[in-house]
Tab-separated table of C-alpha atoms (C1' of nucleotides) in Angstrom:
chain	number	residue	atom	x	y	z
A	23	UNK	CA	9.585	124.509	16.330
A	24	UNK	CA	8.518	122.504	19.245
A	25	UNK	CA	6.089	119.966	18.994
A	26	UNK	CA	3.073	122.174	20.512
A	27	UNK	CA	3.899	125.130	18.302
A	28	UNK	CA	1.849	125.157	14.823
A	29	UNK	CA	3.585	124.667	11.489
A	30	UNK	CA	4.152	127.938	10.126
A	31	UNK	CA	3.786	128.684	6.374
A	32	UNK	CA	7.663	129.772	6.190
A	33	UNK	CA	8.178	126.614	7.903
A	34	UNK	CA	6.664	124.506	5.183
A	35	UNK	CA	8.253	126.050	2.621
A	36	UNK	CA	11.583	125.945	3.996
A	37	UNK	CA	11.142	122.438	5.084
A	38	UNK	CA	9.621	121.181	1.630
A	39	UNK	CA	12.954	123.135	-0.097
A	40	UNK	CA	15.633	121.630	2.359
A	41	UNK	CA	13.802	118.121	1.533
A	42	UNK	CA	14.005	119.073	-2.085
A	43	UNK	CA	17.336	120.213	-2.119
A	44	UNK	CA	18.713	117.286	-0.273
A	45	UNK	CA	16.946	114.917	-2.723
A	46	UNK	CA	19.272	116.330	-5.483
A	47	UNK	CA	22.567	116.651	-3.834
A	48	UNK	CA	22.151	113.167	-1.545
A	49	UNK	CA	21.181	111.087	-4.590
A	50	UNK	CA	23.945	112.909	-6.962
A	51	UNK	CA	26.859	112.382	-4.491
A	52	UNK	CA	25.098	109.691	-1.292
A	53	UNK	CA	25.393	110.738	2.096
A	54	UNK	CA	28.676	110.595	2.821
A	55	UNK	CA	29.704	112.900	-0.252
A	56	UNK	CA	27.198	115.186	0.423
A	57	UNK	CA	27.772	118.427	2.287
A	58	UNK	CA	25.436	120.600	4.427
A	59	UNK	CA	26.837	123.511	2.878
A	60	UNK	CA	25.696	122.101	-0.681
A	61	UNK	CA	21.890	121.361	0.868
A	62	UNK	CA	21.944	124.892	2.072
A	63	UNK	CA	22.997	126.135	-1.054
A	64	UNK	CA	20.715	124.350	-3.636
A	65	UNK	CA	17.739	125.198	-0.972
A	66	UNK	CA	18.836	129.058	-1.034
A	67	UNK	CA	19.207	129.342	3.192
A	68	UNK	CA	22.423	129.519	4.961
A	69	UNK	CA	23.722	126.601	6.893
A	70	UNK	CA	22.606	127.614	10.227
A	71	UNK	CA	19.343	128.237	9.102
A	72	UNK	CA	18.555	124.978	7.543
A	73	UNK	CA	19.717	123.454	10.883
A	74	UNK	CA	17.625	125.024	12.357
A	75	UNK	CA	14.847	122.921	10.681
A	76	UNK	CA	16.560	119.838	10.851
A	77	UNK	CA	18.262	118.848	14.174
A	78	UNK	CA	21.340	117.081	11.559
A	79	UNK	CA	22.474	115.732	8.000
A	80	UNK	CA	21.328	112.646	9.038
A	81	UNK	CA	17.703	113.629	10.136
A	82	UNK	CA	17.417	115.389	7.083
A	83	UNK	CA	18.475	111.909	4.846
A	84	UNK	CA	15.957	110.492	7.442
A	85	UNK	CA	13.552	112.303	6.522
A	86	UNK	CA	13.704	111.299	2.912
A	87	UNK	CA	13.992	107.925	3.245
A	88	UNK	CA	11.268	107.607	5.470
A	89	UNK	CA	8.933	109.362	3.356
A	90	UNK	CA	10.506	107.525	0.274
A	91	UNK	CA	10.033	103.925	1.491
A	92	UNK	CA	5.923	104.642	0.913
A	93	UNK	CA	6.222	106.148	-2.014
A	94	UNK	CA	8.500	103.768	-3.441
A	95	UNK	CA	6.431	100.620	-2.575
A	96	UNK	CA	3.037	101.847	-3.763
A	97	UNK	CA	3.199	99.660	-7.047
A	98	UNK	CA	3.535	96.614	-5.446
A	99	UNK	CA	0.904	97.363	-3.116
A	100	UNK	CA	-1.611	97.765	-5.476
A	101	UNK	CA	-1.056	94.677	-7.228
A	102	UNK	CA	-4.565	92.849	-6.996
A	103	UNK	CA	-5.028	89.612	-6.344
A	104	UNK	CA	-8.006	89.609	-8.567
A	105	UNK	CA	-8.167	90.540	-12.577
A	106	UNK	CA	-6.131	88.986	-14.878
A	107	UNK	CA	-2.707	87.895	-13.214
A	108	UNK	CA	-0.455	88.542	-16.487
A	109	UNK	CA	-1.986	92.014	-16.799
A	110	UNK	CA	-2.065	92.627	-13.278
A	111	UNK	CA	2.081	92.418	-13.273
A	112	UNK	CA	2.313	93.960	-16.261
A	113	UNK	CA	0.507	96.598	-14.797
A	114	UNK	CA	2.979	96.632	-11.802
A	115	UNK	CA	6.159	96.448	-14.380
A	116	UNK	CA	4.502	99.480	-16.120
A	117	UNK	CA	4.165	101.550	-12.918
A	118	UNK	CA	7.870	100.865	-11.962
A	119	UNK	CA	9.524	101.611	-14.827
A	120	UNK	CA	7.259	105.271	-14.794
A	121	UNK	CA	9.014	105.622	-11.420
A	122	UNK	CA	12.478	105.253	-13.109
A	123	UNK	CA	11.621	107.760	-15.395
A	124	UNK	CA	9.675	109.965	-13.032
A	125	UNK	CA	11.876	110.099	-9.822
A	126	UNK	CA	14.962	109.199	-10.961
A	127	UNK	CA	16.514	111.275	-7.842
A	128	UNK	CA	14.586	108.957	-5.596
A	129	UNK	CA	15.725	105.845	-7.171
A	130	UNK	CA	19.490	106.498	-6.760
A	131	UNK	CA	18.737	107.731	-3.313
A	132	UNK	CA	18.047	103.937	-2.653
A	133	UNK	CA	20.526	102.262	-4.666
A	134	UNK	CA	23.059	104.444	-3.279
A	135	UNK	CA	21.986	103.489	0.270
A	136	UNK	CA	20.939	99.837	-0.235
A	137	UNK	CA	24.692	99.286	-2.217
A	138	UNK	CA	26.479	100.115	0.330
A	139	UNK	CA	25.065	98.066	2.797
A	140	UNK	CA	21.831	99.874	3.923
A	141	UNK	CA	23.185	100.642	6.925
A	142	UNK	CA	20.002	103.347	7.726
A	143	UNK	CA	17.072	101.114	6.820
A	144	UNK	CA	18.107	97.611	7.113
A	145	UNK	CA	14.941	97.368	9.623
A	146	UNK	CA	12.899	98.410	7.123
A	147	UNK	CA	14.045	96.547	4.493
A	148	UNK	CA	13.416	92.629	6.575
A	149	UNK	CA	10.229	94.497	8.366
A	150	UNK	CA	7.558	96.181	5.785
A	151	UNK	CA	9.468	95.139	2.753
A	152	UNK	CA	9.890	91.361	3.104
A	153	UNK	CA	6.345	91.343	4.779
A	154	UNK	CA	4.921	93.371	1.800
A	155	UNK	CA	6.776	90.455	-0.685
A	156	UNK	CA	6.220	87.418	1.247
A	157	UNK	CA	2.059	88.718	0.636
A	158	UNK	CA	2.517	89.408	-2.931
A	159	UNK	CA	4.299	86.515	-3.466
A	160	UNK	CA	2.017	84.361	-2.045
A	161	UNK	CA	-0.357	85.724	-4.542
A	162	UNK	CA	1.639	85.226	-7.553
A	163	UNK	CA	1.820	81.489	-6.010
A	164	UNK	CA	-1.517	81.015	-5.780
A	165	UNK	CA	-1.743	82.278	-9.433
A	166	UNK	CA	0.759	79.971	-10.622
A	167	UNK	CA	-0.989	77.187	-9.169
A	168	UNK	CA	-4.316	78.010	-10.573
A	169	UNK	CA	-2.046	77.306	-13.845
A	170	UNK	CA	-3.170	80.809	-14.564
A	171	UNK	CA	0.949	82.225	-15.641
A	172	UNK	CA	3.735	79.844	-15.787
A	173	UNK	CA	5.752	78.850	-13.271
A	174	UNK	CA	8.427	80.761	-12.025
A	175	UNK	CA	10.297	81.525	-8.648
A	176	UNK	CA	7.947	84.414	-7.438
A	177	UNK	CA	10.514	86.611	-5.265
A	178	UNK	CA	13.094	86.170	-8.454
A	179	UNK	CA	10.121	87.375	-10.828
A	180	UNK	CA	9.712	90.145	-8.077
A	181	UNK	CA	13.625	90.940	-7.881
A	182	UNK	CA	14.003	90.948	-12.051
A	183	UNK	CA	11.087	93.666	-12.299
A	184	UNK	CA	12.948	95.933	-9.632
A	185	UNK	CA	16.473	95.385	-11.172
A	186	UNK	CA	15.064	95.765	-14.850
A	187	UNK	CA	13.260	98.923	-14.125
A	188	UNK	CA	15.758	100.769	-11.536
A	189	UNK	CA	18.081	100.085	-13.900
A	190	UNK	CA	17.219	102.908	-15.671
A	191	UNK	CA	17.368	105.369	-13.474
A	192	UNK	CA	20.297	103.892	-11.401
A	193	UNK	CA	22.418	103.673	-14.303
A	194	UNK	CA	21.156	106.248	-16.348
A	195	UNK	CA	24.686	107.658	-17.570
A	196	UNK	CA	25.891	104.288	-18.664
A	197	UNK	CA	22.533	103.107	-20.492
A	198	UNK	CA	22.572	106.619	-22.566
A	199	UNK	CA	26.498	106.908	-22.817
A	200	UNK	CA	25.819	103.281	-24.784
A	201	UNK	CA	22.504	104.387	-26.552
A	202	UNK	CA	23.641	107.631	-27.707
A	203	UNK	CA	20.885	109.691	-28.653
A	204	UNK	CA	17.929	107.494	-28.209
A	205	UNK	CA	15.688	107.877	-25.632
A	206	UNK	CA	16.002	104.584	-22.336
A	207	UNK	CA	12.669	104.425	-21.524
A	208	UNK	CA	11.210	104.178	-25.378
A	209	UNK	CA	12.582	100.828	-26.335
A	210	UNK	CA	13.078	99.798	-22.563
A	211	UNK	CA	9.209	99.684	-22.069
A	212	UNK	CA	8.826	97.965	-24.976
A	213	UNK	CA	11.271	95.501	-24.398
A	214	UNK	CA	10.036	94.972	-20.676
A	215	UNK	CA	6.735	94.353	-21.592
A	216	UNK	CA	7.535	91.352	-24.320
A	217	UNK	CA	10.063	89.792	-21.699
A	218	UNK	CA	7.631	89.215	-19.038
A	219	UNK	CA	4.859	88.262	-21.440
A	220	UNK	CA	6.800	85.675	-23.031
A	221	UNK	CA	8.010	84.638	-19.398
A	222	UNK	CA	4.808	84.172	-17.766
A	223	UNK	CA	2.512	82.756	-20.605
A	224	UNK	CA	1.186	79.674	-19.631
A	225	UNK	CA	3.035	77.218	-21.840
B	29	UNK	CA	59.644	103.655	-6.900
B	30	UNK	CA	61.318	105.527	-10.038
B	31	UNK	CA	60.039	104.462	-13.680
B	32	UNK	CA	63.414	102.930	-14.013
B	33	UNK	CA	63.814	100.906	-11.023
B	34	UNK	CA	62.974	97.359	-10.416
B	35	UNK	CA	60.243	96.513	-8.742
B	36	UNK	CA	60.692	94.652	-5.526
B	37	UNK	CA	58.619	91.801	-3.291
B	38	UNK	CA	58.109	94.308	-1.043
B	39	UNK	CA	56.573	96.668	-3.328
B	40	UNK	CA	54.245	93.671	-5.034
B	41	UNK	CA	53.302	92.746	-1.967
B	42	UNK	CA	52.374	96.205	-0.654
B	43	UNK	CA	50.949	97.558	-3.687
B	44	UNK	CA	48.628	94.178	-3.704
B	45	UNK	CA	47.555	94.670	-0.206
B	46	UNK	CA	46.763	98.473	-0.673
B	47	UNK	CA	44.687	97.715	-3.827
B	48	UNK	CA	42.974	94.288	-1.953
B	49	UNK	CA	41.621	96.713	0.799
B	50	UNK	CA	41.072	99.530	-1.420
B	51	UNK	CA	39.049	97.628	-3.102
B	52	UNK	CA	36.846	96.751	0.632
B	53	UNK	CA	36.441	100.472	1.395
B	54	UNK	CA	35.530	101.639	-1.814
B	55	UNK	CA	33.220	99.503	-2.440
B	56	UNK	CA	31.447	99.853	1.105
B	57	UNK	CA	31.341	103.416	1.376
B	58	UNK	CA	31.990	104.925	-1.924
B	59	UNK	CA	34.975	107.118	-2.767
B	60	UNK	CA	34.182	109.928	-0.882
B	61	UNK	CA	32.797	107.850	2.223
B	62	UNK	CA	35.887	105.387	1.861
B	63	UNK	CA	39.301	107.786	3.961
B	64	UNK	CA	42.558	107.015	3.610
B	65	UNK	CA	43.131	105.821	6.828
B	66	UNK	CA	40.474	103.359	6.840
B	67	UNK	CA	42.829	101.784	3.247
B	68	UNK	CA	45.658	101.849	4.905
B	69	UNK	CA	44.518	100.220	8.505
B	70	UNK	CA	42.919	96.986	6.155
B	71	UNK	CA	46.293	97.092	4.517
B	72	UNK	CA	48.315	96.701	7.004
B	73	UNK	CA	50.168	100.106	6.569
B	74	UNK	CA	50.388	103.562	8.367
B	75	UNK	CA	48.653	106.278	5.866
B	76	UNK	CA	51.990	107.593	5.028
B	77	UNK	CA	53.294	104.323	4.027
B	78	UNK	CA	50.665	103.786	2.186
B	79	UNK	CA	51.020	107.268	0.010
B	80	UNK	CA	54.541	105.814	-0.388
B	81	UNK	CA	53.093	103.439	-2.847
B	82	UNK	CA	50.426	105.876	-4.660
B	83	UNK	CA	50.422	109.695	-4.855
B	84	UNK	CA	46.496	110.398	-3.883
B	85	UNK	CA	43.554	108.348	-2.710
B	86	UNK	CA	42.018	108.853	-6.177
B	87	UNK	CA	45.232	107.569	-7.419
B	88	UNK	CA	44.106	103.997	-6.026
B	89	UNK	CA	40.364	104.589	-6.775
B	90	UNK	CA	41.899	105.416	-11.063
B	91	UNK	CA	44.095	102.019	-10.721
B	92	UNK	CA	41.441	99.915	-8.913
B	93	UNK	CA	39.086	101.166	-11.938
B	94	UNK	CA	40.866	100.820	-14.451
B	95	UNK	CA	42.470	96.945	-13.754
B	96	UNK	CA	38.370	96.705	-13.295
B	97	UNK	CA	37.246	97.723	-16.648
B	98	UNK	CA	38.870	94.627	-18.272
B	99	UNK	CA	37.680	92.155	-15.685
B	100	UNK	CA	34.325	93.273	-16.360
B	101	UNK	CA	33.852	93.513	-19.845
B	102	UNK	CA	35.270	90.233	-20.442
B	103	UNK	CA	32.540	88.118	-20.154
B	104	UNK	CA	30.875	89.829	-23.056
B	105	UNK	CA	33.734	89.766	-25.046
B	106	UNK	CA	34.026	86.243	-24.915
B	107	UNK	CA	30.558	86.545	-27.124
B	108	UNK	CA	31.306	84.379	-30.024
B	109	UNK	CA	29.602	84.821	-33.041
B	110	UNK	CA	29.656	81.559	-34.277
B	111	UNK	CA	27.927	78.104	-32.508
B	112	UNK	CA	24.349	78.770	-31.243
B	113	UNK	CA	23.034	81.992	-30.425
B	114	UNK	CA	20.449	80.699	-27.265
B	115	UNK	CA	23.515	78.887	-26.073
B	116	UNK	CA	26.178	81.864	-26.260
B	117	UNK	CA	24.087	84.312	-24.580
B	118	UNK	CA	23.221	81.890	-22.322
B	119	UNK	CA	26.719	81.272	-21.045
B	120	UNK	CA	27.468	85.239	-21.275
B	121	UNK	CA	24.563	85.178	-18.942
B	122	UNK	CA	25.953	82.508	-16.326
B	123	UNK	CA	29.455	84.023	-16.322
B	124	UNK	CA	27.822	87.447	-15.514
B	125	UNK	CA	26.026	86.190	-12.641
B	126	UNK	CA	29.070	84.015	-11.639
B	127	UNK	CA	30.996	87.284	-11.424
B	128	UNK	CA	28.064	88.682	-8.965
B	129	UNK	CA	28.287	85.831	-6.865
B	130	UNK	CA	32.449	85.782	-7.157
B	131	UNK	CA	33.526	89.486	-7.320
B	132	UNK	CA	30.537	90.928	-5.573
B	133	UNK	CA	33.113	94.083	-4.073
B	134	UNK	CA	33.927	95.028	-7.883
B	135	UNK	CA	30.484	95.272	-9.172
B	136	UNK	CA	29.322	97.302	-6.285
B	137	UNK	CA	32.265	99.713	-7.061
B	138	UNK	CA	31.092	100.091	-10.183
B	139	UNK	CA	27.722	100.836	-9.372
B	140	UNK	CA	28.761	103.156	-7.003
B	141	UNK	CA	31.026	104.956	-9.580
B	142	UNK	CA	27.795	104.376	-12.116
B	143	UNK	CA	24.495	105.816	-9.899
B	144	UNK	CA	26.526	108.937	-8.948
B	145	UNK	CA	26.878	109.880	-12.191
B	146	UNK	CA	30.680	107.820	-13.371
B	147	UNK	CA	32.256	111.311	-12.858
B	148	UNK	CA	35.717	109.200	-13.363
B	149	UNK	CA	35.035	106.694	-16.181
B	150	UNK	CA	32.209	108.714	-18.486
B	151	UNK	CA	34.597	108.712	-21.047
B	152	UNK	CA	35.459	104.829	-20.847
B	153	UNK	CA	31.574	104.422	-21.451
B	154	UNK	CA	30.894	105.968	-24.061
B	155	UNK	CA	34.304	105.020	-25.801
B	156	UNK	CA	35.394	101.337	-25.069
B	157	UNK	CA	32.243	99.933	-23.534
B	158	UNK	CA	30.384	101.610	-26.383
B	159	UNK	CA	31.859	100.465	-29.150
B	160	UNK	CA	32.191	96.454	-27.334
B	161	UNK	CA	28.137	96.755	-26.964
B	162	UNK	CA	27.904	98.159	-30.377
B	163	UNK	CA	29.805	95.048	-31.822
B	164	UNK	CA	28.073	92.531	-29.829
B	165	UNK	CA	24.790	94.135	-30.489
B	166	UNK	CA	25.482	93.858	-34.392
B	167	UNK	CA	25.999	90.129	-33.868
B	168	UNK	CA	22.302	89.323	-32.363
B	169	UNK	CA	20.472	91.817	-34.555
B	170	UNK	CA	22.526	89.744	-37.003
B	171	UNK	CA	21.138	86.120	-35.568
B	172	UNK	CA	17.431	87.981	-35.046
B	173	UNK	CA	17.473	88.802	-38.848
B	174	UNK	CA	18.104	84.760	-39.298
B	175	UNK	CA	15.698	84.409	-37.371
B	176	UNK	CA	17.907	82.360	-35.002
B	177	UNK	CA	16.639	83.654	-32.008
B	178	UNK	CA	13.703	86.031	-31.133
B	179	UNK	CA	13.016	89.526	-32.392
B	180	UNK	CA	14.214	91.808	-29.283
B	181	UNK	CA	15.621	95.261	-29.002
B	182	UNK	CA	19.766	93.816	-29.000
B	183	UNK	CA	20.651	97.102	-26.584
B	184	UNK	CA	18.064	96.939	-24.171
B	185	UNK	CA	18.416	93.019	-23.774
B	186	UNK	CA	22.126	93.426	-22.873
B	187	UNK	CA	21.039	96.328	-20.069
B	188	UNK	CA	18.658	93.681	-18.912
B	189	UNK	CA	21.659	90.867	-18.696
B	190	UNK	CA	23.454	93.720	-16.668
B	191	UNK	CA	20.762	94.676	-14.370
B	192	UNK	CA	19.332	91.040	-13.736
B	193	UNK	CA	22.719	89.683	-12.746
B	194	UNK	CA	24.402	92.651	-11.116
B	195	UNK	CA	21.119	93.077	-8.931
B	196	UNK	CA	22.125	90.141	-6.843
B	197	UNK	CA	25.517	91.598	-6.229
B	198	UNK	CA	24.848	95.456	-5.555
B	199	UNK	CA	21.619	94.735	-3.812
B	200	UNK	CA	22.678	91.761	-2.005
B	201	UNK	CA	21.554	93.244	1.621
B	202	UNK	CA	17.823	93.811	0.095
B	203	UNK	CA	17.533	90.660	-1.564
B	204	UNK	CA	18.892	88.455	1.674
B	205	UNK	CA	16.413	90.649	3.904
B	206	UNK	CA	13.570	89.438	1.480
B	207	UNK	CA	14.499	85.753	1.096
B	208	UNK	CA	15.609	84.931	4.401
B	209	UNK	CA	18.154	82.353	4.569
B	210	UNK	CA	17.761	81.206	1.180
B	211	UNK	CA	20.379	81.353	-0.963
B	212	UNK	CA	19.803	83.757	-3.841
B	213	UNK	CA	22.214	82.476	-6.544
B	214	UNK	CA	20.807	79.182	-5.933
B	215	UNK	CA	17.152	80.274	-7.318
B	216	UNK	CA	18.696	83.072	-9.757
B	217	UNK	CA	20.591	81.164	-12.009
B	218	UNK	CA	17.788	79.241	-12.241
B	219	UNK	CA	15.048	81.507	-13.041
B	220	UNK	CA	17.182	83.778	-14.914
B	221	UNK	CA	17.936	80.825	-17.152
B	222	UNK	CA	14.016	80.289	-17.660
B	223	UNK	CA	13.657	83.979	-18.761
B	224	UNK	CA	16.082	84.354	-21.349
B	225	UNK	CA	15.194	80.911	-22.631
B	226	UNK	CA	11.826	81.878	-23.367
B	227	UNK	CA	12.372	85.525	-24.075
B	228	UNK	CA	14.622	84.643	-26.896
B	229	UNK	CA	13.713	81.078	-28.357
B	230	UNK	CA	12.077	81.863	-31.923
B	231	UNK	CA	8.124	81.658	-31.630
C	4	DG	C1'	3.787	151.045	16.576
C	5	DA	C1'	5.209	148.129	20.345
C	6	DT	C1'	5.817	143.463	21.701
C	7	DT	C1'	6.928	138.842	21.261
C	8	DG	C1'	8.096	134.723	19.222
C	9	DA	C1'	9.824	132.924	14.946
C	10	DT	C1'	13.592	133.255	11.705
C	11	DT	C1'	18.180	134.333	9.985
C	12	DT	C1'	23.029	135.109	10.212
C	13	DG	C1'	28.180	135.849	11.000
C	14	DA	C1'	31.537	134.240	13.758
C	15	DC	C1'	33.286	130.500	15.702
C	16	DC	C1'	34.656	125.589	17.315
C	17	DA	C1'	36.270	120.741	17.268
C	18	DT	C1'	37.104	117.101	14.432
C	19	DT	C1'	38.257	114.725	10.394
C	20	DC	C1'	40.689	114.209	6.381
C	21	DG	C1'	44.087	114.194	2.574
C	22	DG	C1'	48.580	114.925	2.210
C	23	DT	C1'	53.763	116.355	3.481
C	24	DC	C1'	58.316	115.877	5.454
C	25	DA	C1'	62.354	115.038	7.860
C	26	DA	C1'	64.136	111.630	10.342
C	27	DA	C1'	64.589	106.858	11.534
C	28	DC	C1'	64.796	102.139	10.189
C	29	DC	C1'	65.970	98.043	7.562
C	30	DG	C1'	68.128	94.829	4.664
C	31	DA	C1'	71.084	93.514	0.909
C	32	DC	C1'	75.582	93.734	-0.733
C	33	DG	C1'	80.498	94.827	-0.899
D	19	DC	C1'	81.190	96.071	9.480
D	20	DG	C1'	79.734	99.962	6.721
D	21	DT	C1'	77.081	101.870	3.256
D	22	DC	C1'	73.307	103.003	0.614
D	23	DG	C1'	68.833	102.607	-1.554
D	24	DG	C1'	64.473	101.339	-0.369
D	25	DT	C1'	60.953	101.490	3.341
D	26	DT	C1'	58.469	103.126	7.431
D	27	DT	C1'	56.865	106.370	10.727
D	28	DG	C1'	55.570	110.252	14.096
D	29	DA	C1'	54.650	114.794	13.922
D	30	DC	C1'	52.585	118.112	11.543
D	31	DC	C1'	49.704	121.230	8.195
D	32	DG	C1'	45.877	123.407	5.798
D	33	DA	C1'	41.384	122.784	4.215
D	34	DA	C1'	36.862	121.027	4.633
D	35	DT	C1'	33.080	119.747	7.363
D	36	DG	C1'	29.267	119.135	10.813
D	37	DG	C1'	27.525	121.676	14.154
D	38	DT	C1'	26.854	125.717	17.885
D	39	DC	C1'	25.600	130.219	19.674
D	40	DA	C1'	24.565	134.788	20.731
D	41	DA	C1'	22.985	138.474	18.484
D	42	DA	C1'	20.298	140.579	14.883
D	43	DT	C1'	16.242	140.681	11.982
D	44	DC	C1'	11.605	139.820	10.660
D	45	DA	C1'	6.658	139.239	10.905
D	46	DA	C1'	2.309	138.627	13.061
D	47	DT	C1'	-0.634	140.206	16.675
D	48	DC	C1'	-2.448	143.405	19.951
DNA sequence: GATTGATTTGACCATTCGGTCAAACCGACG
DNA sequence: CGTCGGTTTGACCGAATGGTCAAATCAATC
């Protein structure tokens, strides 16, 4: 386990289940809800054992966030600056709301942190994300200018796609205890997709 | 403190106090991350005092919840289904974003409650809140058949009310990190506005 | 199959937390 | 002043929780 000594294949597999199993029970019940015990349990080791793989609870929610905060901006990063600008961000609204429905676990692990006050990745949040949206935004500007979609407030276009999409994952239990039987992400991807068309059209 | 027995200033006062700081804690750290002492320090009171006035910590959690539920759904109620469509969900739109910007603790406690599953109000979703949407919803599919406003989904366009306005309450720490010093409200009501405007004005 | 380092575990510890209780305190009212 | 119901508190309890440790077990290599 030192940093010299090679990753072993049990250790891979017992790290990737620990990660695993922490996605499920962190997101379900955030970080201070959570227990080790629980972790241990849904990754089928005892609790010394998984701490002996990760140092705490907290390196462990470490862990994912870190590796989350990549995953979790890729879609904006790949918004070109070239091709069509309306279905370059509709690309980008399509790709989020796949995450909803995708990685639900992974969405909820961020609202849960980021609602109560980020408190673990507030740095990241004014470092790689605002840097990452300040670029973006400039090129939705620039696009805007070119009179190529109308003009709106980019970082509020920005912060409507996240809170649209998320929304579905984030408040999953409310959005189906209202829908019933039918399925979010049918009529939500519809729905998405008009809104934003009919919001950035050039008039 | 008996059913029968009148209840005092002291007892308004206290009970108030409990349920203002309640009210902090929850909605910083979630239930389980919010501890009774932490209540009963904001309050003013010594922990036992403080169970002198309710019987559990989820005792205050059920009553802050449940003097919530109304609060919250009353901007939607107020949906009248006479006078003009664009203008009435318009205004439900600006009093749900007023009540981010004014009550900002109460709609993170809900989302709290909400991403972790609502183990304590599932049934008030799919009962009260339910049925409200369902009315509501019969209303605009009612002014979309007249053609009065646009043809969108009526369900999914109330989520997106939700998530657009709540987003600047329970995200509040991402969306100041991006913006800076700017005020968000200030550009949100504003380009919120814009959106449903042209989302739901008949082609 | 013996050795050695990696892995696993049961027992244990200190702290925190929700909650209890008997005793003390306080204030209104006769 | 005395009394009595309502209020407050210090001391305490049991359970849960994050984390430790020495000892046992396992697995790869010689």
């Amino acid at each position: 386990m030192t940093a010299s000594s090679p990753t072993t294949r049990i250790q891979m597999r017992n790290r990737a289940s620990i990660l695993e199993a922490a996605l499920d029970v962190f997101s379900a019940h955030g970080f201070r809800g959570a227990t080790v015990d629980q972790i241990a349990l849904a990754a089928g080791l005892s609790k010394p054992n998984l701490l002996y793989y990760f140092p705490s609870k907290e390196a462990i929610h470490n862990a994912l966030l870190e590796q989350l905060l990549d995953l979790w901006l890729a879609p904006l990063r790949t918004l070109r600056d070239d091709g069509d600008p309306l279905q370059e961000l509709l690309a980008y609204v399509r790709r989020k709301l796949e995450m909803s429905r995708d990685y639900p676990r992974e969405s909820r692990l961020f609202a849960n942190e980021i609602v109560q006050g980020a408190p673990r990745i507030h740095d990241a949040l004014s470092g790689d994300l605002k840097q990452l949206v300040d670029e973006k935004c400039a090129v939705i500007s620039g696009w805007i200018e070119e009179g190529r979609i109308a003009r709106v407030h980019p970082y509020h276009l920005i912060f409507s796609i996240w809170s649209l999409t998320q929304h579905y994952a984030d408040f999953d239990v409310q959005v189906r205890a209202v829908l019933g039987t039918e399925d979010p992400f049918e009529g939500a991807s519809g729905f998405i997709e008009t809104l934003y068309t009919r919001l950035l059209t050039p008039a």
